[in-house]
PDB file of C-alpha atoms in Angstrom:
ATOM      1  CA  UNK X   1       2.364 -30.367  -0.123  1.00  0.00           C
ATOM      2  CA  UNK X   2      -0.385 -32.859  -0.577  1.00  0.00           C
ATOM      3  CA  UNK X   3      -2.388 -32.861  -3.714  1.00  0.00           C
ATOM      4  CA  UNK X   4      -5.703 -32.391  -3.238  1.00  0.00           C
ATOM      5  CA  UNK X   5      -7.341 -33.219  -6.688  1.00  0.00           C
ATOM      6  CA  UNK X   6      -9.335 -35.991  -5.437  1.00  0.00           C
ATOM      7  CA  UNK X   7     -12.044 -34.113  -3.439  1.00  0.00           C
ATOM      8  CA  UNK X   8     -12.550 -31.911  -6.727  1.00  0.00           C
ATOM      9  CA  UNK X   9     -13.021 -34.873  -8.667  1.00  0.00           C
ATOM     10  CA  UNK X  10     -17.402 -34.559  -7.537  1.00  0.00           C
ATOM     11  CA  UNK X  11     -17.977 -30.756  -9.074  1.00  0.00           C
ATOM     12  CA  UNK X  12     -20.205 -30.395 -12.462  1.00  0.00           C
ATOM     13  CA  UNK X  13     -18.002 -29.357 -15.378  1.00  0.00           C
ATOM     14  CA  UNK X  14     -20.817 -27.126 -16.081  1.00  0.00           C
ATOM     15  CA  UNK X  15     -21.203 -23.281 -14.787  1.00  0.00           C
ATOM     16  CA  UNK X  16     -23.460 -22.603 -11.943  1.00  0.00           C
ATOM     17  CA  UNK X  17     -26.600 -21.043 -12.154  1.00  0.00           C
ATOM     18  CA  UNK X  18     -26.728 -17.482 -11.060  1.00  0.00           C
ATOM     19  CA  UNK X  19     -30.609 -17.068 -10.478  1.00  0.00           C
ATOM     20  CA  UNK X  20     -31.606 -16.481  -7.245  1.00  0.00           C
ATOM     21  CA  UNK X  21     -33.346 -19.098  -5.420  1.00  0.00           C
ATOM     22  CA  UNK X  22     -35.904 -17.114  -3.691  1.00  0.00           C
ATOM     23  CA  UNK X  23     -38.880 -15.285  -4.141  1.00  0.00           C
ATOM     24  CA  UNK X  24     -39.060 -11.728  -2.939  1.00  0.00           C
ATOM     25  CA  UNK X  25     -42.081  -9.226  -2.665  1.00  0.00           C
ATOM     26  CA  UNK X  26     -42.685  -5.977  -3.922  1.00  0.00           C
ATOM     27  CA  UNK X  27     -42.284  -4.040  -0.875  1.00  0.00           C
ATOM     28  CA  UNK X  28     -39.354  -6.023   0.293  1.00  0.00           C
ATOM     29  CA  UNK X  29     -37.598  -5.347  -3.377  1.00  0.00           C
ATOM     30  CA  UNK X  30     -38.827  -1.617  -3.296  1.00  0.00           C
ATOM     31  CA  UNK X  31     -37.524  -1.055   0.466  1.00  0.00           C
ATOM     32  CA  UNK X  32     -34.107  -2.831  -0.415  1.00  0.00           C
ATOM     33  CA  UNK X  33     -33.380  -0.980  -3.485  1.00  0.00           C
ATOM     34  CA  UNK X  34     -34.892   2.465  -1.895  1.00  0.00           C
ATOM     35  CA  UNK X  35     -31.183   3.640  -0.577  1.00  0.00           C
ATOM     36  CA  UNK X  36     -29.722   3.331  -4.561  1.00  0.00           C
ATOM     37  CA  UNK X  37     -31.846   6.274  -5.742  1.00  0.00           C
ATOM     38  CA  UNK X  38     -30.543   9.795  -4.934  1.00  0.00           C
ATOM     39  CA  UNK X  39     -33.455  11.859  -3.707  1.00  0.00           C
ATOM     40  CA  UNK X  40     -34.008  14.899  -3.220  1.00  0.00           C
ATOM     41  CA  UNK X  41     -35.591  16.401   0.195  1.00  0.00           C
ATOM     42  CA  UNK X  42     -38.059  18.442  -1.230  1.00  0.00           C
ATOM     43  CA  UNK X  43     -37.834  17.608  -4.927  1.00  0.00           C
ATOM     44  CA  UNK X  44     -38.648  13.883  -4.810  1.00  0.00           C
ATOM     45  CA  UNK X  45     -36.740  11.303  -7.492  1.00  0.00           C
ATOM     46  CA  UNK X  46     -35.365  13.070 -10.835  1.00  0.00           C
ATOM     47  CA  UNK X  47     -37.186  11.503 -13.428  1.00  0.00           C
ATOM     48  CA  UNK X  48     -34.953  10.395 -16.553  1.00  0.00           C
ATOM     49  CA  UNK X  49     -36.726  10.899 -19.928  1.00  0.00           C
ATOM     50  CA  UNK X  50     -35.094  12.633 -23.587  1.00  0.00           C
ATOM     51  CA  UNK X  51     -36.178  16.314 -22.346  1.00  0.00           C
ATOM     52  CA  UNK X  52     -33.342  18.696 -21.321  1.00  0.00           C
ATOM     53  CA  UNK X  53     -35.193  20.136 -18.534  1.00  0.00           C
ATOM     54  CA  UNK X  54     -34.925  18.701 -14.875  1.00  0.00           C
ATOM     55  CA  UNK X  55     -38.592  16.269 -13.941  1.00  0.00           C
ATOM     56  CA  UNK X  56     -39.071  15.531 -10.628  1.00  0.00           C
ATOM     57  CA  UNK X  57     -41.470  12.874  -9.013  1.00  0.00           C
ATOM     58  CA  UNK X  58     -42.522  14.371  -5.845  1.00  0.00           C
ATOM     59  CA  UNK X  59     -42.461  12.054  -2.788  1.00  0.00           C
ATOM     60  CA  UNK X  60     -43.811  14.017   0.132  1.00  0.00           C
ATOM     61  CA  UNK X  61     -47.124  13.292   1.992  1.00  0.00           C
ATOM     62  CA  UNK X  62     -48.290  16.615   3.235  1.00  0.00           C
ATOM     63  CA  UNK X  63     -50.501  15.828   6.330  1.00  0.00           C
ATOM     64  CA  UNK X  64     -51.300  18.208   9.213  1.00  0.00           C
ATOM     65  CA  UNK X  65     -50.920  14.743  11.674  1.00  0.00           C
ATOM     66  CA  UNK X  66     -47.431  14.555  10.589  1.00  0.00           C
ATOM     67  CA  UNK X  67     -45.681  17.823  10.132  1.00  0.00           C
ATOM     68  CA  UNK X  68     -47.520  19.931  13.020  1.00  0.00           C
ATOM     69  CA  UNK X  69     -45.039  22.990  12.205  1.00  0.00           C
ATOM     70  CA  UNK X  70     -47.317  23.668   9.155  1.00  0.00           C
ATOM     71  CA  UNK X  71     -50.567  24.518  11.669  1.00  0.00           C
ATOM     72  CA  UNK X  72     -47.872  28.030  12.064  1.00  0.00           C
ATOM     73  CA  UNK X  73     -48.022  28.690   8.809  1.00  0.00           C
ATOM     74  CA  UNK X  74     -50.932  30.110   8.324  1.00  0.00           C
ATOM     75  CA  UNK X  75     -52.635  33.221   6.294  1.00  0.00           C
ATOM     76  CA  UNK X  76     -56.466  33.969   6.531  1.00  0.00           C
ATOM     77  CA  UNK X  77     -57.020  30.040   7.604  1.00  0.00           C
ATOM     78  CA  UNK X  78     -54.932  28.727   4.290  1.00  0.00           C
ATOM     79  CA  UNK X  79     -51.708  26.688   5.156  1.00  0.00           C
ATOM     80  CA  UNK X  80     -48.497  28.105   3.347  1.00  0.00           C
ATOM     81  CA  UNK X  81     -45.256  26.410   3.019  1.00  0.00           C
ATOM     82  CA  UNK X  82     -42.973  28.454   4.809  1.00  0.00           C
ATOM     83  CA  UNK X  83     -40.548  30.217   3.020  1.00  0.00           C
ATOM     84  CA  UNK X  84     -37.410  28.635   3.557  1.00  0.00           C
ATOM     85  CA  UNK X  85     -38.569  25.944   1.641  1.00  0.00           C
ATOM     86  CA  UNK X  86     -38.295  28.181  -1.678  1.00  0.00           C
ATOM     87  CA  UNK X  87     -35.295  29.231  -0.026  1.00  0.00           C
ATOM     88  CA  UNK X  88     -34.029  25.078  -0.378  1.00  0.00           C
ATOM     89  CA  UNK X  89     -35.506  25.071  -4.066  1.00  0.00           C
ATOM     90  CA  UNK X  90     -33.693  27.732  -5.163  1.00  0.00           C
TER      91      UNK X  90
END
């Protein structure tokens, strides 16, 4: 075997730096990390504080443009969540 200590002989003695090198946004750090937090579908993001009781953080957008189904779910012109969402709450 050949000994190959000479092209080692260049490297700083000292440890590498282990900051990144690269500025990242916000939304690009928000959108990356996004997939590490368990959410729930209805619930939103548990919220961790010193009570013993659950918090959640909601995280839905209720618009009539995006969920049409709700238009259904109607009683004397007031939209209700239909009921099998209780049922997923439960």
């Amino acid at each position: 075997m050949k000994n190959h200590a000479e092209y080692f002989d260049n490297f700083p003695s000292y440890k590498f730096h282990l900051n990144p090198c690269w500025y990242e946004s916000k939304g690009s750090s928000i959108q990356r990390l996004a997939n590490r937090i368990p959410t729930h579908p209805l619930l939103g993001i548990r919220q961790l504080n010193e009570q013993t009781s659950a918090t959640w953080k909601s995280l839905m957008n209720i618009n009539l443009a995006q969920h049409a189904f709700l238009k259904d779910h109607k009683i004397q012109d007031a939209i209700l969540f239909p009921a099998v969402v209780y049922l997923e709450l439960a």
